[in-house]
Coordinates of N, CA and C in Angstrom, one line a residue:
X43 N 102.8 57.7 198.2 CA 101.8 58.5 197.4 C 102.5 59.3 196.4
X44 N 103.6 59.7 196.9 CA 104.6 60.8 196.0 C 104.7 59.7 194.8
X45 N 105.2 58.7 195.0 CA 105.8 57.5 193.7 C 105.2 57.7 192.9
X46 N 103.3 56.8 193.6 CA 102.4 56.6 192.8 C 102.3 57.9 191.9
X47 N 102.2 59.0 192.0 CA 102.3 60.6 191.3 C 103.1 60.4 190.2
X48 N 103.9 60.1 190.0 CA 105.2 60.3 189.6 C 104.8 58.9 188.4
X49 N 104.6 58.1 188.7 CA 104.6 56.7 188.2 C 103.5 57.3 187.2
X50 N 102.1 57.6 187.7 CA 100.7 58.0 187.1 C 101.2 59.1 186.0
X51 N 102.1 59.8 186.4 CA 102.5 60.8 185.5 C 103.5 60.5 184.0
X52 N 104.5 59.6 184.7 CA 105.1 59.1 183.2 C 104.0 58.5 182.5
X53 N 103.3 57.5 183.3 CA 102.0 56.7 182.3 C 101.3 57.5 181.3
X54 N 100.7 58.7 181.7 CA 100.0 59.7 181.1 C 101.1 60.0 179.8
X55 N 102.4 60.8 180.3 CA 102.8 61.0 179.4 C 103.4 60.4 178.3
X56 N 103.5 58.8 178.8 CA 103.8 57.7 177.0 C 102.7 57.5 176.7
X57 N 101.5 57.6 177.0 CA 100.7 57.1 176.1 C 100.0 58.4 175.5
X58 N 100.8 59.6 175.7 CA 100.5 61.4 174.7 C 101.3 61.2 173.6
X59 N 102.8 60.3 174.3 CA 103.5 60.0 173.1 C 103.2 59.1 171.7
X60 N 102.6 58.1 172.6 CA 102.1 56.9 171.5 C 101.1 57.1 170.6
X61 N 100.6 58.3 170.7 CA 99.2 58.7 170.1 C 99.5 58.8 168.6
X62 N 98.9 57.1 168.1 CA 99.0 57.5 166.4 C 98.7 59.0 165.8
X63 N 99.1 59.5 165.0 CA 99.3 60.6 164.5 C 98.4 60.5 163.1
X64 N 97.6 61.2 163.0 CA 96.6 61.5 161.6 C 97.1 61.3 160.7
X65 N 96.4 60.3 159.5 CA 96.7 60.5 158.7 C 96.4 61.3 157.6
X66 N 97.4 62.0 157.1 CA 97.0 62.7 155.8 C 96.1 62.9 154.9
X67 N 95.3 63.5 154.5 CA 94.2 63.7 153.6 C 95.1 63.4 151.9
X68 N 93.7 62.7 150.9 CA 94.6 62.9 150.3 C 95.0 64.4 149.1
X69 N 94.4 65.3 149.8 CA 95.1 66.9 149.5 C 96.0 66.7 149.8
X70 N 96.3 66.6 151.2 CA 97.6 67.1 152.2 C 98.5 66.2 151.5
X71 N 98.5 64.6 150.6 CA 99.3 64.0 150.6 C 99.9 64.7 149.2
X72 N 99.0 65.2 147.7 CA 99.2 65.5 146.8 C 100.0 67.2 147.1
X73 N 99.3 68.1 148.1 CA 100.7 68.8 148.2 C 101.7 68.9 148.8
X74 N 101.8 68.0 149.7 CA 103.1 67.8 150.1 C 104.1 67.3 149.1
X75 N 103.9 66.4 148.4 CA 104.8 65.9 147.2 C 105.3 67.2 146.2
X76 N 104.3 68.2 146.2 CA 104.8 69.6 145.8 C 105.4 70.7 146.5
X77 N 105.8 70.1 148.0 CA 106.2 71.4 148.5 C 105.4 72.0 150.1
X78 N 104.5 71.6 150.1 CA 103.5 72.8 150.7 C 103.9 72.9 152.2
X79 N 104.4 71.9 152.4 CA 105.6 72.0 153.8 C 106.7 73.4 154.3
X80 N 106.6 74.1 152.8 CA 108.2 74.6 152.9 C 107.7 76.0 153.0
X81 N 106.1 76.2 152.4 CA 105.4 77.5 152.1 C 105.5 78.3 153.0
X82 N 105.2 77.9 154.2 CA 105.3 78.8 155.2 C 106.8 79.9 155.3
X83 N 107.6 79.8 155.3 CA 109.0 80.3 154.7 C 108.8 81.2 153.9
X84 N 107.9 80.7 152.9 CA 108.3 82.1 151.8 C 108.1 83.4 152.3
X85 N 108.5 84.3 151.9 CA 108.1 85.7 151.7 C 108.0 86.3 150.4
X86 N 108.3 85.9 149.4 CA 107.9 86.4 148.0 C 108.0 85.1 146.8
X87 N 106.9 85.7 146.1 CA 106.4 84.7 145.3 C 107.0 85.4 143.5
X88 N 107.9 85.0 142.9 CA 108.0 85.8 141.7 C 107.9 84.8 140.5
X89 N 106.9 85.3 139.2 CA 106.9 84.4 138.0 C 106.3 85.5 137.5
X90 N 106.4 84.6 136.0 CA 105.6 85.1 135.2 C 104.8 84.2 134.2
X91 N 103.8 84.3 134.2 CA 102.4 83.5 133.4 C 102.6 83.8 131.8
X92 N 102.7 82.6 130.8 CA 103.3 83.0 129.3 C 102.2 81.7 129.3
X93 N 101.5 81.9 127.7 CA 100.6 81.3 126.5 C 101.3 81.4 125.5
X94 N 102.2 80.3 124.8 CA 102.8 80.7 123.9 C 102.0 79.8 122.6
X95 N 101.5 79.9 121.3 CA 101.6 79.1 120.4 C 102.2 79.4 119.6
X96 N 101.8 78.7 118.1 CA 102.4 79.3 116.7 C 102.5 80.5 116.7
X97 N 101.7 81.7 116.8 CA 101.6 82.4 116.3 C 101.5 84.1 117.1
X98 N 101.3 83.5 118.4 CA 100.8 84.3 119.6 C 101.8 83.8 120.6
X99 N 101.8 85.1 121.0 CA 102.4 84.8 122.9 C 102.1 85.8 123.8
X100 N 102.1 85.3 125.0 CA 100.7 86.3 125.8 C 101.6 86.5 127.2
X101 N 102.1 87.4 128.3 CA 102.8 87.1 129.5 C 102.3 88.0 130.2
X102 N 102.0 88.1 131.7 CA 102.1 89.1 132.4 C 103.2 88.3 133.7
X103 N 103.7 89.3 134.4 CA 104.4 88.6 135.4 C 104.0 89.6 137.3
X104 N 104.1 88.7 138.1 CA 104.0 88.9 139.3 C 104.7 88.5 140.4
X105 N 104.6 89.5 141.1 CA 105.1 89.4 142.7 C 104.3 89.4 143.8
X106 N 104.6 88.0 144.3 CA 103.9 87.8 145.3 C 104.2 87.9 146.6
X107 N 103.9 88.8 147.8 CA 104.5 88.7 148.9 C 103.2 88.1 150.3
X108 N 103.3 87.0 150.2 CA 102.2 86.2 151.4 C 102.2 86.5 152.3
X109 N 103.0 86.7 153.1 CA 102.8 87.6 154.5 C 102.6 88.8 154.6
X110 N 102.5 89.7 153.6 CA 102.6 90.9 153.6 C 101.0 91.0 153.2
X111 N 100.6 90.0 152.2 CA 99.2 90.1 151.6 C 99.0 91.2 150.7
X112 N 100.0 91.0 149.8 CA 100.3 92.2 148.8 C 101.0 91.6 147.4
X113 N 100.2 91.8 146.4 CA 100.4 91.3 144.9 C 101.0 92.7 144.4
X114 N 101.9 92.4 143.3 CA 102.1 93.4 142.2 C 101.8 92.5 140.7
X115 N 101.4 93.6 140.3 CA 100.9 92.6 138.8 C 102.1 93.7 137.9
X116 N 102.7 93.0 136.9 CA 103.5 93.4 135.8 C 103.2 93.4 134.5
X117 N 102.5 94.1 133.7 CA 102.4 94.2 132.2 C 103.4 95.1 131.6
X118 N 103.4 95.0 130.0 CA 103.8 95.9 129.4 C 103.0 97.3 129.7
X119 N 101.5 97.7 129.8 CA 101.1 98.7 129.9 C 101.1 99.3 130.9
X120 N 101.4 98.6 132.3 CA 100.8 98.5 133.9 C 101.6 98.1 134.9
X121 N 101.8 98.5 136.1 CA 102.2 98.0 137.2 C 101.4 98.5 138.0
X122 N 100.4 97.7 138.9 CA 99.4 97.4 140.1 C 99.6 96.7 141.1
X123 N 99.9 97.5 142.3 CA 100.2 96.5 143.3 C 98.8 96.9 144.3
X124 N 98.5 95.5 145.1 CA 97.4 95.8 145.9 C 97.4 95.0 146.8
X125 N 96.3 95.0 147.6 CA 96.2 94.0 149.0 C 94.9 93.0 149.0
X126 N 95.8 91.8 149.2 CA 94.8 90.5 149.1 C 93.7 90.3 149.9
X127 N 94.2 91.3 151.2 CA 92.9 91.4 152.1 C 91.8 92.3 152.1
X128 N 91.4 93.1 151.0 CA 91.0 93.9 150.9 C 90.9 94.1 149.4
X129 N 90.5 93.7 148.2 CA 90.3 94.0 147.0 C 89.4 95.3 146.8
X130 N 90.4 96.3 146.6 CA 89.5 97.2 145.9 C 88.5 97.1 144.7
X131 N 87.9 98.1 144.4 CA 87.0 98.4 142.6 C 87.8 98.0 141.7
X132 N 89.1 98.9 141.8 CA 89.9 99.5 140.4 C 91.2 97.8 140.6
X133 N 91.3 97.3 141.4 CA 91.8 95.6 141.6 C 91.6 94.6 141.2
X134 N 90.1 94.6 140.8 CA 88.9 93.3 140.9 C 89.7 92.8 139.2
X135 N 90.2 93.6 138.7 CA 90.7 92.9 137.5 C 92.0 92.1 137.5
X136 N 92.8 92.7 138.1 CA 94.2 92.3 138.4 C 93.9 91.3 139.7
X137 N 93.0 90.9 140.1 CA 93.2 90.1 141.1 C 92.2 88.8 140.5
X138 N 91.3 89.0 139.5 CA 91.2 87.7 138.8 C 92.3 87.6 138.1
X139 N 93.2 88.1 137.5 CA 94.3 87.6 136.5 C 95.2 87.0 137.6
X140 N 95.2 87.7 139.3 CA 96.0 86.9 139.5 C 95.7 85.1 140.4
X141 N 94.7 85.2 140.4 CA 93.6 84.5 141.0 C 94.1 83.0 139.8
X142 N 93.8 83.1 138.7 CA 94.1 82.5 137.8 C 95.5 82.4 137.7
X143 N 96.4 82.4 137.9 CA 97.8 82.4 136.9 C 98.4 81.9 138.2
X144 N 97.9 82.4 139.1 CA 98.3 81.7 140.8 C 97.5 80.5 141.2
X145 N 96.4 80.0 140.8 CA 96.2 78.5 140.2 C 97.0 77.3 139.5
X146 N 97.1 77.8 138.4 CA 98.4 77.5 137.4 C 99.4 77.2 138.4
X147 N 100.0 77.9 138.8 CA 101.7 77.9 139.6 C 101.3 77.0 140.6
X148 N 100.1 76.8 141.2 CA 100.1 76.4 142.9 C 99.2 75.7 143.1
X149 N 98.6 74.9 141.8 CA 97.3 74.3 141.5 C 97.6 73.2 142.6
X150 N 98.5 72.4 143.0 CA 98.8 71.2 144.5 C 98.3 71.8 145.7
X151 N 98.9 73.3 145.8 CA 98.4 73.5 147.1 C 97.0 74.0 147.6
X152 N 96.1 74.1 145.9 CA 94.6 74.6 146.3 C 94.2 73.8 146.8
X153 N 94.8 72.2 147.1 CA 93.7 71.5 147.6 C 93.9 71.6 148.4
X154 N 94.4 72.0 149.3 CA 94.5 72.3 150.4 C 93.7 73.6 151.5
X155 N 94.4 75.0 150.1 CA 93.7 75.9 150.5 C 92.4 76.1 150.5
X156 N 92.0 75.9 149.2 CA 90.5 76.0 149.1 C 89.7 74.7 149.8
X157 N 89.1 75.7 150.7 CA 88.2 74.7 152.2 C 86.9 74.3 151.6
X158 N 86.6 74.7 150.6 CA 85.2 74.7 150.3 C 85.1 73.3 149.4
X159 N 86.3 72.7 148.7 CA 85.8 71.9 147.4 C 85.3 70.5 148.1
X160 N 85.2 70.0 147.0 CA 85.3 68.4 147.4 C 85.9 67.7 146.5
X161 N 86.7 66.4 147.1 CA 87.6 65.7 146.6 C 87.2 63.9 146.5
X162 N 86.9 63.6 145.5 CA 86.4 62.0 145.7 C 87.5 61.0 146.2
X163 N 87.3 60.1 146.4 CA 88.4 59.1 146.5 C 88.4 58.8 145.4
X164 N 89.9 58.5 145.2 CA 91.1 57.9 144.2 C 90.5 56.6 143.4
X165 N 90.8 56.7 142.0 CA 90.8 55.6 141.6 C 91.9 55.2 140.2
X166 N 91.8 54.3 139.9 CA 93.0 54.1 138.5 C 92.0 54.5 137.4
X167 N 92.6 55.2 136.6 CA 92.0 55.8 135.6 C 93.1 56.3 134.2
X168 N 92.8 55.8 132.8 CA 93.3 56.1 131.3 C 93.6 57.7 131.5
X169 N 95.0 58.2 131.7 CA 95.1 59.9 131.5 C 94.4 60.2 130.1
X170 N 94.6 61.6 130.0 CA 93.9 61.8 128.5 C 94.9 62.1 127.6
X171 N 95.9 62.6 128.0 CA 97.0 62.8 126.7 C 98.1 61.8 126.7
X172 N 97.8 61.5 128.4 CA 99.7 60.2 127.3 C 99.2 58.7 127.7
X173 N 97.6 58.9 128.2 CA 96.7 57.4 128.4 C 97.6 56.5 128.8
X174 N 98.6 56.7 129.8 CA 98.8 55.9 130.8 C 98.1 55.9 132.1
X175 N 98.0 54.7 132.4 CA 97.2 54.3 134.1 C 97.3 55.2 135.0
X176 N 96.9 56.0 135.5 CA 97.4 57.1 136.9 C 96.4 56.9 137.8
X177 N 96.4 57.6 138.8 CA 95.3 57.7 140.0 C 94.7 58.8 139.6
X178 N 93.2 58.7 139.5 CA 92.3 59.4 139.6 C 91.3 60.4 140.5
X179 N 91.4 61.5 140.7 CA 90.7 62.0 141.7 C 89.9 63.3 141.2
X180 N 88.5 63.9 141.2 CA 87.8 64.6 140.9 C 87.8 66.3 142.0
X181 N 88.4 67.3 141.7 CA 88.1 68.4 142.6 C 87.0 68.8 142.2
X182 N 86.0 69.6 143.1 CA 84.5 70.0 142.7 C 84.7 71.2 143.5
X183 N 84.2 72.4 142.8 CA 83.6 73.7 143.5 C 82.6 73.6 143.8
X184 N 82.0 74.0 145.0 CA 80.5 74.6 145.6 C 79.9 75.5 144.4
X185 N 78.9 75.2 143.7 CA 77.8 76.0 143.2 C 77.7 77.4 143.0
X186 N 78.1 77.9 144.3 CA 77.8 79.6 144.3 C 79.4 80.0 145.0
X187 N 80.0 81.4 144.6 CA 81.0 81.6 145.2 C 82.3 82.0 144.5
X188 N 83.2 83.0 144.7 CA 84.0 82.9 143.8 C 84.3 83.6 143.0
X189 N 85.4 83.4 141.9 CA 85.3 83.8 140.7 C 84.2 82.5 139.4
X190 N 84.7 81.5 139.8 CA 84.4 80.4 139.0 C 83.3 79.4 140.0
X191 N 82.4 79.5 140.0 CA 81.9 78.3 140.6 C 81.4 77.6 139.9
X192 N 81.2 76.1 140.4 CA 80.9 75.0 140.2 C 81.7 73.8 139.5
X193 N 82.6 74.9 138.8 CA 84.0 73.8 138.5 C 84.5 73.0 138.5
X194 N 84.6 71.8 137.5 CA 85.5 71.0 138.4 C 86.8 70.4 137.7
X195 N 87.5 69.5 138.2 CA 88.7 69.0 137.9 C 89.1 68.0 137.9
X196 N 89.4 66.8 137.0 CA 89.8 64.9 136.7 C 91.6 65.3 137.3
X197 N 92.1 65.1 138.2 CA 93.2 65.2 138.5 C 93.8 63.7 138.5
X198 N 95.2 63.4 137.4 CA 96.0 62.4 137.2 C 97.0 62.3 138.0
X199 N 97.7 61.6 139.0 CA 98.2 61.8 139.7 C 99.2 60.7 139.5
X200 N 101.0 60.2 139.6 CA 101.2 59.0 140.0 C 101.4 58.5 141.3
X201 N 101.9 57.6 141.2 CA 101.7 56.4 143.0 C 103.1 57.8 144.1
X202 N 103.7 58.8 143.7 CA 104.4 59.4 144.5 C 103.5 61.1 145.2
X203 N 102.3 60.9 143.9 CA 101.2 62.1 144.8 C 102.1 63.2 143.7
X204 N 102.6 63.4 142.7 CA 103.1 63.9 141.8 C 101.7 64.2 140.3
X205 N 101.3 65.2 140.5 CA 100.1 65.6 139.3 C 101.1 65.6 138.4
X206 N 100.5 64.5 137.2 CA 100.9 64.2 135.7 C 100.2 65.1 134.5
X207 N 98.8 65.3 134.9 CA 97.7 65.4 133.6 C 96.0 65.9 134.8
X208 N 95.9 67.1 133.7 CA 94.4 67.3 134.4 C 93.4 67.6 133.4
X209 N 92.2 67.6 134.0 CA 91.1 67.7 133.0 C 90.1 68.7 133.5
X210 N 89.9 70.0 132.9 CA 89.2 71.0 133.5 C 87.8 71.1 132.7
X211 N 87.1 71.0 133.4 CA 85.4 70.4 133.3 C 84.2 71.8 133.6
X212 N 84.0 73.0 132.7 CA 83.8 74.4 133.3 C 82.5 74.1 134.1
X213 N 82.1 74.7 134.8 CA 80.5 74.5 135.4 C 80.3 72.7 135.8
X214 N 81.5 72.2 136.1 CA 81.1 70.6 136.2 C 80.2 69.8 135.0
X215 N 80.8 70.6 133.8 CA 80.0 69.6 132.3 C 80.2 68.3 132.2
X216 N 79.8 67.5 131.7 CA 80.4 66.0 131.7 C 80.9 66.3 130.5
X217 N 81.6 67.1 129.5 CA 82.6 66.8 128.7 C 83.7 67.9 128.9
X218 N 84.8 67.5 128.3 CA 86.3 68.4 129.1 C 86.0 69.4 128.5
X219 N 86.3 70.6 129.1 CA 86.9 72.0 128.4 C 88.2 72.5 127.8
X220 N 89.2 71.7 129.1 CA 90.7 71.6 128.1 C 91.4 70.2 129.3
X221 N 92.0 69.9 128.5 CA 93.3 69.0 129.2 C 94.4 69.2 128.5
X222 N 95.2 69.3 130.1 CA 96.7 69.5 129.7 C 97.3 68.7 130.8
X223 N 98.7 68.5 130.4 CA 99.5 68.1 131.4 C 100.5 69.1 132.3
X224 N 101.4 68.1 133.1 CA 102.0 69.0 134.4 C 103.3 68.1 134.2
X225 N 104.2 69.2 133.6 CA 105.6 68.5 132.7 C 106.6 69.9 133.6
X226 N 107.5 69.5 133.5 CA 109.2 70.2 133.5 C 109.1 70.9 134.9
X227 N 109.0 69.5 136.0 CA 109.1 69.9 137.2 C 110.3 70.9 137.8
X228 N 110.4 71.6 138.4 CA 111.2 72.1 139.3 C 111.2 72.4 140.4
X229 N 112.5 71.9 141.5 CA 112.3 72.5 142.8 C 113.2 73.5 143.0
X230 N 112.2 74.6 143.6 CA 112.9 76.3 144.0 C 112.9 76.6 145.7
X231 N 113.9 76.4 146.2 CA 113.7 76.2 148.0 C 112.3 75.3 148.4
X232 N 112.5 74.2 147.6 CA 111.5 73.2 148.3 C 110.3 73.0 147.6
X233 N 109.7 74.3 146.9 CA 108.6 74.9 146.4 C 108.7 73.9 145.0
X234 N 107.5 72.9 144.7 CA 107.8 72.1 143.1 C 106.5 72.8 142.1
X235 N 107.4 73.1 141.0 CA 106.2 73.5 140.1 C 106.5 73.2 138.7
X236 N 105.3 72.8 138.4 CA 105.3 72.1 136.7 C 105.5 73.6 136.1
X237 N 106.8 73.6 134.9 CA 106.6 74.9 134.7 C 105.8 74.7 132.6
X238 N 105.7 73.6 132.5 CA 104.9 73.4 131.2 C 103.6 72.8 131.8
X239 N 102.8 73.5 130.5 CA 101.0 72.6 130.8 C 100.9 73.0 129.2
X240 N 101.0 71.5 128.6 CA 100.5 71.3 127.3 C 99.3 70.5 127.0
X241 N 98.8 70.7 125.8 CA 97.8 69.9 125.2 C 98.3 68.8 124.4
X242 N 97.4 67.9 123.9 CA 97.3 66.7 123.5 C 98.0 67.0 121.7
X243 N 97.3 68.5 121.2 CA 97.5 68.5 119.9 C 98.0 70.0 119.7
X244 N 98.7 70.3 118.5 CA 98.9 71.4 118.4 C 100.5 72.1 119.4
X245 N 100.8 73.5 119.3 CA 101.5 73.8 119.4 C 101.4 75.2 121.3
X246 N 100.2 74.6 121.5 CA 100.0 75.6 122.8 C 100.5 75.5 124.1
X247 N 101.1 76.0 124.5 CA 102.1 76.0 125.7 C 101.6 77.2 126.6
X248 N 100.8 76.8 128.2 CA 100.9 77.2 129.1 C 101.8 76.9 130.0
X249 N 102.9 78.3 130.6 CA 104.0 78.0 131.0 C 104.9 79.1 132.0
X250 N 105.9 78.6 132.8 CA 106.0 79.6 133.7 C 107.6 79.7 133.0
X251 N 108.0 81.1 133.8 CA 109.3 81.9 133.3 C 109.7 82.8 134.6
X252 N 110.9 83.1 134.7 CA 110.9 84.0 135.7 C 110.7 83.7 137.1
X253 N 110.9 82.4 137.4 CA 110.1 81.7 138.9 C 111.2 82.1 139.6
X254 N 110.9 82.8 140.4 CA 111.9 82.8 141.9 C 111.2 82.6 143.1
X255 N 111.5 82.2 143.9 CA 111.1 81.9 145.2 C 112.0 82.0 146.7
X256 N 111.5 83.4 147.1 CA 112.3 84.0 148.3 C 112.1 83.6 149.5
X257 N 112.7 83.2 150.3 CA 112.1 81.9 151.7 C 113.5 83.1 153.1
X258 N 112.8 82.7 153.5 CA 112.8 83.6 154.9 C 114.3 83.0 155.5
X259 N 114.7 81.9 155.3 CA 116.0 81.2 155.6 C 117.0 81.2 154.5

């Protein structure tokens, strides 16, 4: 009787072992090719958000610390630091600027974070600025909610889950609002971020500066 125990018990436990393992969404698959593996580690988040064209150039910069749940926002006029779990009155501004610009830097891993969207299945589709073949996939905001709802997003992707080119659609219009691409990759302790997002025409450069990335190891 002891054997049979013993016998019944390895059995149980190779077939806990054998248990195919989930496959990846394809969020999970598009941020992991960016990193989102490594997130957990960090403890501070540092950049700074620049608009540069001809004529204009626009920056503020931030610190982000995720575990602590504590932003500082950097201007020339201003330094505001506050708590992400709790947005005050006198916040609600500096926490859409950072809500936005933390988009930008981390746009792979909203698919993740943000639980609410919806994500179509993939298809091959003409990018819009360098109209090569990529994989196609649509992000959608829920209707109500937010800073921005209803939103949505033409995300270019190639065959490694690497965002090339996006297409930002305000209120889910059927014609774009802006497209840009996702150029001058870098990895910072694991963390990948496009630090250009250009347009098709013209001289406008959405772009990051200042990236550091502090990881607990």
């Amino acid at each position: 009787m002891y054997r049979l125990l013993i016998v019944f018990l390895l059995v149980l436990y190779s077939c806990k072992e054998e248990k195919p393992q989930k496959e990846p969404t394809l969020a999970q698959k598009i941020a992991n090719a960016h990193g989102i593996e490594k997130w957990h580690t960090v403890k501070e988040f540092h950049f700074t958000f620049n608009v540069d064209t001809d004529s204009t150039s626009f920056g503020r910069s931030w610190i982000w610390k995720p575990k602590a749940n504590e932003v500082t926002m950097l201007t020339k006029k201003d330094t505001i630091t506050y708590k992400t779990i709790k947005i005050e009155q006198e916040s609600i501004k500096a926490d859409r600027a950072f809500i936005n610009d933390k988009y930008w830097a981390l746009f792979p891993f909203q698919l993740v974070w943000d639980k609410s969207t919806t994500l179509t299945s993939p298809i091959k589709a003409e990018a819009p600025i360098s109209k090569k073949q990529l994989n196609k996939t649509t992000l959608t905001y829920p209707a109500k909610g937010g800073y921005t709802p209803g939103d949505a997003y033409d995300i270019f992707y190639n065959n490694n889950f690497e965002i090339q080119e996006w297409i930002f659609r305000e209120a889910n219009a059927k014609e774009p609002s802006m497209s840009n691409t996702f150029e001058n990759y870098k990895d910072l302790n694991g963390i990948i971020i496009a630090q250009d997002h250009k347009k098709a025409e013209g001289s406008w450069n959405l772009n990051f500066t200042n990236i550091k990335v502090i990881t607990e190891n």
